[in-house]
mmCIF file of C-alpha atoms and ligand atoms in Angstrom:
data_model
loop_
_atom_site.group_PDB
_atom_site.id
_atom_site.type_symbol
_atom_site.label_atom_id
_atom_site.label_comp_id
_atom_site.label_asym_id
_atom_site.label_seq_id
_atom_site.Cartn_x
_atom_site.Cartn_y
_atom_site.Cartn_z
ATOM 1 C CA MET A 1 194.133 -67.477 118.995
ATOM 2 C CA LYS A 2 192.873 -70.898 117.891
ATOM 3 C CA ALA A 3 195.255 -73.642 117.005
ATOM 4 C CA ALA A 4 194.817 -77.389 116.004
ATOM 5 C CA VAL A 5 196.634 -79.617 118.455
ATOM 6 C CA LEU A 6 197.800 -83.126 117.955
ATOM 7 C CA TYR A 7 197.667 -84.849 121.393
ATOM 8 C CA GLU A 8 198.353 -88.407 120.300
ATOM 9 C CA VAL A 9 199.129 -90.233 117.153
ATOM 10 C CA ASN A 10 196.296 -91.561 115.133
ATOM 11 C CA GLN A 11 193.908 -89.220 116.907
ATOM 12 C CA PRO A 12 191.957 -86.360 115.376
ATOM 13 C CA LEU A 13 193.350 -82.711 115.923
ATOM 14 C CA VAL A 14 191.686 -80.690 118.606
ATOM 15 C CA ILE A 15 191.097 -76.940 118.267
ATOM 16 C CA GLU A 16 192.430 -75.249 121.432
ATOM 17 C CA ASP A 17 193.037 -71.638 122.660
ATOM 18 C CA VAL A 18 196.698 -70.826 122.578
ATOM 19 C CA SER A 19 198.665 -67.578 122.917
ATOM 20 C CA LEU A 20 202.008 -66.299 121.600
ATOM 21 C CA PRO A 21 204.428 -64.036 123.415
ATOM 22 C CA LYS A 22 205.732 -60.796 121.802
ATOM 23 C CA PRO A 23 208.357 -61.453 119.221
ATOM 24 C CA GLY A 24 212.001 -61.738 120.559
ATOM 25 C CA PRO A 25 214.670 -59.653 118.929
ATOM 26 C CA ARG A 26 214.938 -61.737 115.666
ATOM 27 C CA GLU A 27 211.267 -63.060 115.562
ATOM 28 C CA VAL A 28 208.336 -62.120 113.539
ATOM 29 C CA LEU A 29 204.690 -62.488 114.399
ATOM 30 C CA ILE A 30 202.536 -63.381 111.447
ATOM 31 C CA ARG A 31 198.735 -63.481 111.010
ATOM 32 C CA THR A 32 198.246 -66.731 109.141
ATOM 33 C CA ALA A 33 196.256 -66.259 105.987
ATOM 34 C CA VAL A 34 196.270 -69.803 104.524
ATOM 35 C CA ALA A 35 197.842 -73.100 105.572
ATOM 36 C CA GLY A 36 198.051 -76.194 103.244
ATOM 37 C CA LEU A 37 197.722 -79.754 104.402
ATOM 38 C CA CYS A 38 200.779 -81.699 103.323
ATOM 39 C CA HIS A 39 201.339 -85.361 103.394
ATOM 40 C CA SER A 40 204.365 -84.818 105.759
ATOM 41 C CA ASP A 41 201.895 -83.573 108.470
ATOM 42 C CA LEU A 42 200.005 -86.872 108.092
ATOM 43 C CA HIS A 43 203.297 -88.891 108.353
ATOM 44 C CA PHE A 44 203.622 -87.269 111.871
ATOM 45 C CA MET A 45 200.059 -87.713 112.719
ATOM 46 C CA GLU A 46 200.281 -91.417 111.957
ATOM 47 C CA GLY A 47 203.433 -91.785 114.026
ATOM 48 C CA LEU A 48 205.570 -92.810 110.974
ATOM 49 C CA TYR A 49 207.993 -89.975 112.112
ATOM 50 C CA PRO A 50 208.481 -89.181 115.765
ATOM 51 C CA HIS A 51 207.740 -85.728 117.255
ATOM 52 C CA PRO A 52 207.128 -84.641 120.869
ATOM 53 C CA LEU A 53 203.551 -84.100 121.668
ATOM 54 C CA PRO A 54 201.233 -82.291 122.148
ATOM 55 C CA ALA A 55 202.202 -80.152 119.157
ATOM 56 C CA VAL A 56 200.573 -77.816 116.611
ATOM 57 C CA LEU A 57 201.478 -79.213 113.199
ATOM 58 C CA GLY A 58 201.364 -77.316 109.808
ATOM 59 C CA HIS A 59 204.391 -76.105 107.741
ATOM 60 C CA GLU A 60 203.035 -74.797 104.501
ATOM 61 C CA SER A 61 201.637 -71.321 104.890
ATOM 62 C CA ALA A 62 201.443 -67.718 103.843
ATOM 63 C CA GLY A 63 200.414 -64.768 105.897
ATOM 64 C CA ILE A 64 200.749 -61.032 106.789
ATOM 65 C CA VAL A 65 203.410 -59.627 109.097
ATOM 66 C CA GLU A 66 201.833 -58.207 112.254
ATOM 67 C CA GLN A 67 204.715 -57.410 114.508
ATOM 68 C CA VAL A 68 208.522 -57.672 114.343
ATOM 69 C CA GLY A 69 211.241 -58.034 116.927
ATOM 70 C CA SER A 70 213.713 -55.228 117.792
ATOM 71 C CA ASP A 71 216.507 -56.443 115.476
ATOM 72 C CA VAL A 72 214.376 -57.408 112.460
ATOM 73 C CA THR A 73 214.962 -55.196 109.350
ATOM 74 C CA TYR A 74 213.981 -57.682 106.598
ATOM 75 C CA VAL A 75 210.116 -57.318 106.971
ATOM 76 C CA LYS A 76 207.700 -54.712 108.352
ATOM 77 C CA PRO A 77 204.112 -55.105 109.456
ATOM 78 C CA GLY A 78 201.842 -55.436 106.542
ATOM 79 C CA ASP A 79 204.369 -57.435 104.238
ATOM 80 C CA HIS A 80 203.103 -60.520 102.665
ATOM 81 C CA VAL A 81 205.342 -63.523 103.358
ATOM 82 C CA VAL A 82 205.553 -67.204 102.690
ATOM 83 C CA THR A 83 207.139 -69.400 105.500
ATOM 84 C CA CYS A 84 209.683 -72.100 105.113
ATOM 85 C CA LEU A 85 210.734 -74.770 107.512
ATOM 86 C CA SER A 86 214.260 -74.487 106.138
ATOM 87 C CA VAL A 87 215.209 -71.755 108.602
ATOM 88 C CA PHE A 88 218.854 -70.870 108.242
ATOM 89 C CA CYS A 89 221.477 -69.139 110.260
ATOM 90 C CA GLY A 90 223.642 -67.816 107.370
ATOM 91 C CA THR A 91 226.929 -68.498 109.114
ATOM 92 C CA CYS A 92 227.449 -72.232 109.764
ATOM 93 C CA ASP A 93 229.494 -74.352 107.278
ATOM 94 C CA ASN A 94 226.544 -75.594 105.409
ATOM 95 C CA CYS A 95 225.065 -72.205 105.056
ATOM 96 C CA THR A 96 228.242 -70.454 103.994
ATOM 97 C CA THR A 97 228.832 -73.257 101.373
ATOM 98 C CA GLY A 98 225.318 -72.636 99.922
ATOM 99 C CA ARG A 99 223.520 -75.642 101.462
ATOM 100 C CA THR A 100 221.143 -73.698 103.829
ATOM 101 C CA VAL A 101 218.601 -76.424 103.984
ATOM 102 C CA LEU A 102 221.267 -78.379 105.945
ATOM 103 C CA CYS A 103 221.856 -75.546 108.390
ATOM 104 C CA THR A 104 223.147 -77.012 111.673
ATOM 105 C CA ASP A 105 222.870 -73.940 113.949
ATOM 106 C CA THR A 106 220.287 -74.747 116.584
ATOM 107 C CA THR A 107 220.018 -71.093 117.783
ATOM 108 C CA VAL A 108 217.690 -70.283 114.821
ATOM 109 C CA LYS A 109 215.615 -73.418 115.357
ATOM 110 C CA LEU A 110 213.569 -74.450 118.281
ATOM 111 C CA LEU A 111 214.424 -78.136 118.462
ATOM 112 C CA PRO A 112 211.499 -80.475 119.596
ATOM 113 C CA GLY A 113 211.436 -80.339 123.269
ATOM 114 C CA ALA A 114 212.684 -76.785 123.511
ATOM 115 C CA SER A 115 209.535 -74.915 122.360
ATOM 116 C CA ASN A 116 208.450 -72.072 124.340
ATOM 117 C CA ARG A 117 206.911 -69.955 121.375
ATOM 118 C CA MET A 118 203.350 -71.306 122.295
ATOM 119 C CA GLN A 119 201.571 -70.843 125.506
ATOM 120 C CA TRP A 120 198.359 -72.239 126.903
ATOM 121 C CA SER A 121 196.479 -72.952 130.104
ATOM 122 C CA LYS A 122 197.613 -76.604 130.403
ATOM 123 C CA PRO A 123 200.642 -77.619 132.396
ATOM 124 C CA GLU A 124 202.321 -79.638 129.555
ATOM 125 C CA LYS A 125 204.588 -77.935 127.067
ATOM 126 C CA LEU A 126 202.995 -77.295 123.625
ATOM 127 C CA HIS A 127 205.453 -77.999 120.924
ATOM 128 C CA GLN A 128 206.163 -75.865 117.846
ATOM 129 C CA PHE A 129 206.422 -78.002 114.708
ATOM 130 C CA LEU A 130 209.325 -77.443 112.353
ATOM 131 C CA ASN A 131 209.770 -73.919 113.696
ATOM 132 C CA LEU A 132 206.380 -72.879 112.243
ATOM 133 C CA SER A 133 203.142 -74.454 113.439
ATOM 134 C CA SER A 134 200.976 -73.238 110.728
ATOM 135 C CA PHE A 135 197.608 -74.722 111.818
ATOM 136 C CA ALA A 136 197.169 -71.700 113.933
ATOM 137 C CA GLU A 137 195.723 -68.209 113.488
ATOM 138 C CA GLN A 138 199.127 -66.678 114.213
ATOM 139 C CA MET A 139 202.647 -67.905 113.946
ATOM 140 C CA LEU A 140 205.756 -66.671 115.816
ATOM 141 C CA VAL A 141 208.907 -67.578 113.814
ATOM 142 C CA HIS A 142 212.535 -66.681 113.337
ATOM 143 C CA GLU A 143 213.012 -63.879 110.585
ATOM 144 C CA ASN A 144 215.122 -66.442 108.666
ATOM 145 C CA ALA A 145 212.151 -68.691 108.216
ATOM 146 C CA ILE A 146 210.201 -66.348 105.936
ATOM 147 C CA VAL A 147 210.424 -64.719 102.514
ATOM 148 C CA LYS A 148 208.699 -61.582 101.355
ATOM 149 C CA ILE A 149 206.589 -61.921 98.177
ATOM 150 C CA ARG A 150 204.788 -59.646 95.840
ATOM 151 C CA LYS A 151 201.380 -58.467 96.982
ATOM 152 C CA GLU A 152 199.682 -59.480 93.592
ATOM 153 C CA MET A 153 200.298 -63.106 94.517
ATOM 154 C CA PRO A 154 197.156 -64.760 95.879
ATOM 155 C CA LEU A 155 198.018 -65.860 99.517
ATOM 156 C CA ASP A 156 196.363 -69.363 99.099
ATOM 157 C CA LEU A 157 198.580 -70.264 96.220
ATOM 158 C CA ALA A 158 201.460 -68.571 97.882
ATOM 159 C CA ALA A 159 201.116 -70.986 100.791
ATOM 160 C CA LEU A 160 201.539 -74.005 98.617
ATOM 161 C CA ILE A 161 204.995 -72.521 97.466
ATOM 162 C CA GLY A 162 206.074 -72.959 101.111
ATOM 163 C CA CYS A 163 206.347 -76.657 101.028
ATOM 164 C CA GLY A 164 204.697 -78.722 98.272
ATOM 165 C CA VAL A 165 205.843 -76.551 95.372
ATOM 166 C CA ILE A 166 209.450 -75.862 96.498
ATOM 167 C CA THR A 167 209.880 -79.505 97.435
ATOM 168 C CA GLY A 168 208.960 -80.930 94.052
ATOM 169 C CA TYR A 169 210.285 -78.064 91.926
ATOM 170 C CA GLY A 170 213.464 -77.882 93.845
ATOM 171 C CA ALA A 171 214.174 -81.626 93.710
ATOM 172 C CA VAL A 172 214.187 -81.321 89.922
ATOM 173 C CA VAL A 173 215.861 -77.914 89.386
ATOM 174 C CA ASN A 174 218.196 -77.630 92.528
ATOM 175 C CA THR A 175 218.896 -81.285 93.760
ATOM 176 C CA ALA A 176 219.033 -83.251 90.399
ATOM 177 C CA LYS A 177 219.725 -80.184 88.123
ATOM 178 C CA VAL A 178 217.774 -81.651 85.278
ATOM 179 C CA THR A 179 218.853 -80.152 81.907
ATOM 180 C CA ALA A 180 217.063 -79.435 78.690
ATOM 181 C CA GLY A 181 216.279 -82.713 76.784
ATOM 182 C CA GLU A 182 216.756 -85.277 79.622
ATOM 183 C CA THR A 183 214.146 -87.726 80.375
ATOM 184 C CA VAL A 184 212.410 -87.592 83.730
ATOM 185 C CA ALA A 185 210.026 -89.956 85.502
ATOM 186 C CA VAL A 186 207.965 -88.904 88.640
ATOM 187 C CA ILE A 187 206.496 -91.495 90.874
ATOM 188 C CA GLY A 188 203.571 -90.194 92.933
ATOM 189 C CA CYS A 189 201.586 -87.316 91.496
ATOM 190 C CA GLY A 190 200.352 -85.602 94.617
ATOM 191 C CA GLY A 191 200.968 -81.950 95.132
ATOM 192 C CA VAL A 192 204.763 -82.498 95.457
ATOM 193 C CA GLY A 193 204.953 -84.746 92.431
ATOM 194 C CA MET A 194 202.940 -82.286 90.306
ATOM 195 C CA ALA A 195 205.520 -79.539 91.237
ATOM 196 C CA ALA A 196 208.225 -81.977 90.184
ATOM 197 C CA ILE A 197 206.534 -82.400 86.814
ATOM 198 C CA ASN A 198 205.999 -78.617 86.398
ATOM 199 C CA GLY A 199 209.693 -78.049 87.454
ATOM 200 C CA ALA A 200 210.749 -80.601 84.748
ATOM 201 C CA GLN A 201 208.808 -78.704 82.214
ATOM 202 C CA ILE A 202 210.381 -75.361 83.259
ATOM 203 C CA ALA A 203 213.842 -76.943 83.092
ATOM 204 C CA GLY A 204 213.145 -78.073 79.485
ATOM 205 C CA ALA A 205 213.096 -81.909 80.081
ATOM 206 C CA GLY A 206 212.562 -83.797 76.902
ATOM 207 C CA ARG A 207 210.174 -86.393 78.279
ATOM 208 C CA ILE A 208 208.311 -86.362 81.439
ATOM 209 C CA ILE A 209 206.636 -89.564 82.568
ATOM 210 C CA ALA A 210 204.032 -89.329 85.296
ATOM 211 C CA ILE A 211 203.318 -92.458 87.361
ATOM 212 C CA ASP A 212 200.399 -92.694 89.811
ATOM 213 C CA THR A 213 197.608 -95.168 90.588
ATOM 214 C CA ASN A 214 195.003 -92.448 90.368
ATOM 215 C CA PRO A 215 193.766 -91.937 86.786
ATOM 216 C CA ALA A 216 192.452 -88.381 87.714
ATOM 217 C CA LYS A 217 195.924 -87.328 89.048
ATOM 218 C CA LEU A 218 197.411 -88.664 85.734
ATOM 219 C CA GLN A 219 195.080 -86.577 83.750
ATOM 220 C CA LEU A 220 196.044 -83.513 85.673
ATOM 221 C CA ALA A 221 199.782 -84.349 85.333
ATOM 222 C CA THR A 222 199.342 -84.150 81.484
ATOM 223 C CA LYS A 223 197.931 -80.661 81.835
ATOM 224 C CA LEU A 224 200.974 -79.627 83.962
ATOM 225 C CA GLY A 225 203.522 -80.948 81.506
ATOM 226 C CA ALA A 226 203.798 -84.816 81.607
ATOM 227 C CA THR A 227 204.292 -86.226 78.081
ATOM 228 C CA ASP A 228 203.523 -89.782 79.098
ATOM 229 C CA ILE A 229 201.543 -91.519 81.871
ATOM 230 C CA ILE A 230 201.912 -94.814 83.552
ATOM 231 C CA ASN A 231 199.466 -96.484 85.959
ATOM 232 C CA PRO A 232 201.148 -99.125 88.156
ATOM 233 C CA THR A 233 197.768 -101.078 88.064
ATOM 234 C CA ASP A 234 198.512 -101.858 84.496
ATOM 235 C CA GLY A 235 201.628 -103.970 85.227
ATOM 236 C CA ASP A 236 205.293 -103.726 86.217
ATOM 237 C CA VAL A 237 206.307 -99.968 86.425
ATOM 238 C CA VAL A 238 209.937 -100.468 85.775
ATOM 239 C CA LYS A 239 209.271 -102.519 82.637
ATOM 240 C CA GLN A 240 206.679 -99.980 81.340
ATOM 241 C CA VAL A 241 209.224 -97.157 81.788
ATOM 242 C CA ARG A 242 212.054 -99.145 80.152
ATOM 243 C CA ASP A 243 209.839 -99.895 77.207
ATOM 244 C CA LEU A 244 208.732 -96.311 76.730
ATOM 245 C CA THR A 245 212.347 -94.843 76.960
ATOM 246 C CA ASN A 246 214.482 -97.505 75.307
ATOM 247 C CA GLY A 247 216.177 -98.606 78.523
ATOM 248 C CA GLY A 248 215.438 -96.143 81.259
ATOM 249 C CA VAL A 249 215.310 -92.581 82.173
ATOM 250 C CA HIS A 250 218.056 -90.001 83.035
ATOM 251 C CA HIS A 251 216.276 -88.901 86.140
ATOM 252 C CA SER A 252 213.637 -90.492 88.374
ATOM 253 C CA PHE A 253 211.872 -88.957 91.423
ATOM 254 C CA GLU A 254 210.255 -90.919 94.141
ATOM 255 C CA VAL A 255 207.536 -88.583 95.524
ATOM 256 C CA LEU A 256 205.507 -90.838 97.724
ATOM 257 C CA GLY A 257 207.681 -92.160 100.543
ATOM 258 C CA ARG A 258 207.614 -95.932 100.181
ATOM 259 C CA LYS A 259 210.297 -98.576 100.085
ATOM 260 C CA GLU A 260 208.859 -100.297 96.936
ATOM 261 C CA THR A 261 208.597 -97.057 94.932
ATOM 262 C CA ALA A 262 212.135 -95.914 96.011
ATOM 263 C CA GLU A 263 213.358 -99.307 94.577
ATOM 264 C CA GLN A 264 211.426 -98.762 91.390
ATOM 265 C CA ALA A 265 212.886 -95.299 90.989
ATOM 266 C CA PHE A 266 216.420 -96.775 91.027
ATOM 267 C CA GLY A 267 215.362 -99.695 88.853
ATOM 268 C CA MET A 268 214.079 -97.472 85.993
ATOM 269 C CA LEU A 269 217.261 -95.579 85.403
ATOM 270 C CA ALA A 270 219.264 -95.635 82.253
ATOM 271 C CA SER A 271 223.079 -96.100 82.667
ATOM 272 C CA GLY A 272 224.486 -93.071 84.397
ATOM 273 C CA GLY A 273 220.881 -92.051 85.640
ATOM 274 C CA THR A 274 220.138 -90.565 88.977
ATOM 275 C CA ALA A 275 217.261 -91.401 91.282
ATOM 276 C CA THR A 276 216.178 -88.669 93.722
ATOM 277 C CA ILE A 277 214.172 -89.630 96.774
ATOM 278 C CA VAL A 278 211.807 -86.840 97.908
ATOM 279 C CA GLY A 279 209.224 -88.872 99.700
ATOM 280 C CA MET A 280 209.547 -89.551 103.492
ATOM 281 C CA ILE A 281 210.217 -93.219 103.733
ATOM 282 C CA PRO A 282 208.974 -94.427 107.157
ATOM 283 C CA PHE A 283 211.530 -93.954 109.867
ATOM 284 C CA GLY A 284 213.920 -96.962 110.293
ATOM 285 C CA GLN A 285 212.872 -98.578 107.040
ATOM 286 C CA LYS A 286 215.664 -99.782 104.603
ATOM 287 C CA ILE A 287 215.630 -99.942 100.875
ATOM 288 C CA GLU A 288 217.296 -102.674 98.744
ATOM 289 C CA LEU A 289 219.241 -102.091 95.507
ATOM 290 C CA HIS A 290 221.141 -104.245 93.113
ATOM 291 C CA GLY A 291 224.780 -103.666 93.626
ATOM 292 C CA PHE A 292 225.529 -104.338 89.882
ATOM 293 C CA ASP A 293 223.669 -101.204 88.957
ATOM 294 C CA PHE A 294 226.424 -98.881 90.514
ATOM 295 C CA LEU A 295 228.787 -100.412 87.930
ATOM 296 C CA ARG A 296 226.870 -98.469 85.226
ATOM 297 C CA GLU A 297 227.255 -95.288 87.304
ATOM 298 C CA ARG A 298 223.646 -95.209 88.469
ATOM 299 C CA ARG A 299 223.174 -92.902 91.461
ATOM 300 C CA ILE A 300 220.710 -92.448 94.271
ATOM 301 C CA GLN A 301 220.316 -89.361 96.408
ATOM 302 C CA GLY A 302 218.085 -87.557 98.889
ATOM 303 C CA SER A 303 216.483 -84.254 98.383
ATOM 304 C CA SER A 304 215.367 -82.154 101.390
ATOM 305 C CA MET A 305 212.792 -79.425 100.849
ATOM 306 C CA GLY A 306 214.063 -79.243 97.299
ATOM 307 C CA SER A 307 217.540 -78.171 98.342
ATOM 308 C CA ASN A 308 216.076 -74.723 98.364
ATOM 309 C CA HIS A 309 217.566 -71.281 98.831
ATOM 310 C CA PHE A 310 214.038 -70.109 99.556
ATOM 311 C CA ARG A 311 214.632 -66.352 99.643
ATOM 312 C CA VAL A 312 215.740 -66.669 95.994
ATOM 313 C CA ASP A 313 213.632 -69.573 94.760
ATOM 314 C CA MET A 314 210.205 -68.593 96.171
ATOM 315 C CA PRO A 315 210.023 -65.178 94.665
ATOM 316 C CA ARG A 316 210.955 -66.836 91.346
ATOM 317 C CA LEU A 317 208.259 -69.301 91.736
ATOM 318 C CA VAL A 318 205.810 -66.476 92.342
ATOM 319 C CA ASP A 319 206.955 -64.832 89.201
ATOM 320 C CA PHE A 320 206.646 -68.104 87.318
ATOM 321 C CA TYR A 321 203.071 -68.347 88.418
ATOM 322 C CA LEU A 322 202.175 -64.706 87.597
ATOM 323 C CA ARG A 323 203.613 -65.227 84.159
ATOM 324 C CA GLY A 324 201.712 -68.492 83.519
ATOM 325 C CA ARG A 325 204.612 -71.062 83.814
ATOM 326 C CA LEU A 326 203.720 -72.538 87.136
ATOM 327 C CA HIS A 327 200.233 -73.981 87.040
ATOM 328 C CA LEU A 328 198.926 -73.684 90.510
ATOM 329 C CA GLU A 329 195.336 -72.893 89.515
ATOM 330 C CA ASP A 330 194.275 -76.552 89.611
ATOM 331 C CA TRP A 331 196.033 -77.390 92.914
ATOM 332 C CA ILE A 332 193.481 -76.477 95.598
ATOM 333 C CA SER A 333 190.830 -79.149 95.791
ATOM 334 C CA ALA A 334 189.185 -77.721 98.883
ATOM 335 C CA LYS A 335 189.138 -74.645 101.056
ATOM 336 C CA LEU A 336 188.347 -75.470 104.651
ATOM 337 C CA LYS A 337 187.990 -73.648 108.047
ATOM 338 C CA LEU A 338 190.419 -74.559 110.778
ATOM 339 C CA SER A 339 187.550 -76.539 112.485
ATOM 340 C CA GLU A 340 187.197 -78.752 109.380
ATOM 341 C CA ILE A 341 190.909 -79.742 109.349
ATOM 342 C CA ASN A 342 190.320 -83.449 110.289
ATOM 343 C CA GLU A 343 187.971 -83.703 107.285
ATOM 344 C CA GLY A 344 190.918 -82.480 105.077
ATOM 345 C CA PHE A 345 193.281 -85.126 106.330
ATOM 346 C CA ALA A 346 190.572 -87.892 105.883
ATOM 347 C CA ASN A 347 190.369 -86.838 102.240
ATOM 348 C CA MET A 348 194.099 -86.831 101.837
ATOM 349 C CA LYS A 349 194.271 -90.288 103.235
ATOM 350 C CA ALA A 350 191.535 -91.362 100.784
ATOM 351 C CA GLY A 351 193.729 -89.837 97.967
ATOM 352 C CA LYS A 352 190.803 -87.655 96.898
ATOM 353 C CA THR A 353 192.566 -84.272 97.021
ATOM 354 C CA LEU A 354 195.549 -82.630 95.489
ATOM 355 C CA ARG A 355 195.802 -79.969 98.133
ATOM 356 C CA SER A 356 193.280 -78.892 100.802
ATOM 357 C CA VAL A 357 194.011 -75.548 102.408
ATOM 358 C CA ILE A 358 192.850 -73.952 105.628
ATOM 359 C CA VAL A 359 191.667 -70.385 105.031
ATOM 360 C CA PHE A 360 191.816 -68.321 108.231
HETATM 361 N N1 LIG B 401 202.620 -95.728 92.712
HETATM 362 C C1 LIG B 401 202.547 -94.461 92.217
HETATM 363 N N2 LIG B 401 201.665 -93.568 92.792
HETATM 364 C C2 LIG B 401 201.081 -93.829 94.000
HETATM 365 C C3 LIG B 401 201.102 -95.214 94.500
HETATM 366 C C4 LIG B 401 201.969 -96.166 93.862
HETATM 367 N N3 LIG B 401 202.073 -97.378 94.277
HETATM 368 N N4 LIG B 401 200.285 -95.169 95.506
HETATM 369 C C5 LIG B 401 199.785 -94.008 95.751
HETATM 370 N N5 LIG B 401 200.239 -93.268 94.778
HETATM 371 C C6 LIG B 401 199.882 -91.771 94.565
HETATM 372 C C7 LIG B 401 198.680 -91.262 95.135
HETATM 373 O O1 LIG B 401 197.553 -91.565 94.176
HETATM 374 C C8 LIG B 401 198.873 -89.710 95.265
HETATM 375 O O2 LIG B 401 198.584 -89.008 94.028
HETATM 376 O O3 LIG B 401 200.960 -90.960 95.124
HETATM 377 C C9 LIG B 401 200.437 -89.612 95.419
HETATM 378 C C10 LIG B 401 200.797 -89.076 96.876
HETATM 379 O O4 LIG B 401 200.367 -87.737 97.026
HETATM 380 P P1 LIG B 401 199.971 -86.996 98.309
HETATM 381 O O5 LIG B 401 199.381 -87.962 99.288
HETATM 382 O O6 LIG B 401 199.179 -85.821 97.962
HETATM 383 O O7 LIG B 401 201.389 -86.568 98.926
HETATM 384 P P2 LIG B 401 202.306 -85.288 98.755
HETATM 385 O O8 LIG B 401 201.803 -84.189 99.581
HETATM 386 O O9 LIG B 401 202.471 -84.943 97.292
HETATM 387 O O10 LIG B 401 203.681 -85.806 99.357
HETATM 388 C C11 LIG B 401 204.399 -86.977 98.802
HETATM 389 O O11 LIG B 401 206.480 -86.181 99.517
HETATM 390 O O12 LIG B 401 207.322 -84.461 100.873
HETATM 391 C C12 LIG B 401 206.898 -85.826 100.826
HETATM 392 O O13 LIG B 401 206.237 -86.239 103.002
HETATM 393 C C13 LIG B 401 205.786 -86.161 101.686
HETATM 394 O O14 LIG B 401 206.379 -88.457 101.587
HETATM 395 C C14 LIG B 401 205.431 -87.479 101.082
HETATM 396 C C15 LIG B 401 205.626 -87.154 99.655
HETATM 397 ZN ZN1 LIG B 402 205.223 -80.503 103.520
HETATM 398 ZN ZN1 LIG B 403 223.514 -72.332 109.139
#
């Protein structure tokens, strides 16, 4: 099969011939149908987060089961599935207390450095990324890294649910648990931010403020449920939010991954408000907060993959889409071939696209 390989940071991906072994007892071989380009892939390509190389990136995908291992009963060949990097064991302390995204069992994961799921003719080890490696015609994954979905769901939109949608929606619904009537601000309206906005609408938020430097993104945010828009180029973001909301929001979401915007997210909270950091702030970077703000019970928390329970959440998201409550129809800006993948990342860097997807 063909796969896009990252050899070195800040270098284009190279299409190579790679093969996969037969599934082990609990593994599933999937024919990749669609893979989305997510900003997190770019963070790794730019070396803002470390990963052993060479590696096949990609972690937002949907496909069709081709072959299953001897112990797999959850899926059968022909099933449509969405992948999720939040592979879970189901038995560790975090899994049994319901926090499966924090699963600590390494036997279901292939930790960087231990990958043997992909083979090629070169002597160096080719690393699987986040237990998935979706920029490839096939994927070999643990059965607890997939969820079965209804066949009516278009696979291109299903792929987006695998990372961008669940990350943004889950941050609002699962991590922050936004309730009806609360005020919400979302900083960064890329794919993940749009899903946060749509999630806030589904949760019944009273006011949803979209913040982005790109006017086109703000316009789309309004279509997805934003009640107000703010462009940071018009002046101090925190002041603009405070003026709009009579002193601050109940919930803010940083969906970009920068120190300054994380500080803004905390700064725009009303007393008792909570800032949820979704974006990947460059590895090693610290953020600064005013200690006084904690006296007014302001909180700041992280959200990983939308604190998902993906086997429950993703079929619900599919239903939301099919019933017209999750607006994915405007998400895909470009459909590319695997050979055009570098073009897709260049467009992401230029901020031109919401989501580009590779269609296999
Ligand atoms: N303030 C507000 N928005 C900004 C700013 C700024 N200073 N600078 C850029 N933006 C906007 C861009 O215009 C773009 O719409 O932030 C958005 C980022 O979107 P994408 O690049 O599409 O990123 P996305 O895939 O949504 O991921 C966002 O979430 O999961 C993490 O790793 C991911 O850190 C990344 C973040
Ligand atoms: Zn992602
Ligand atoms: Zn576990």
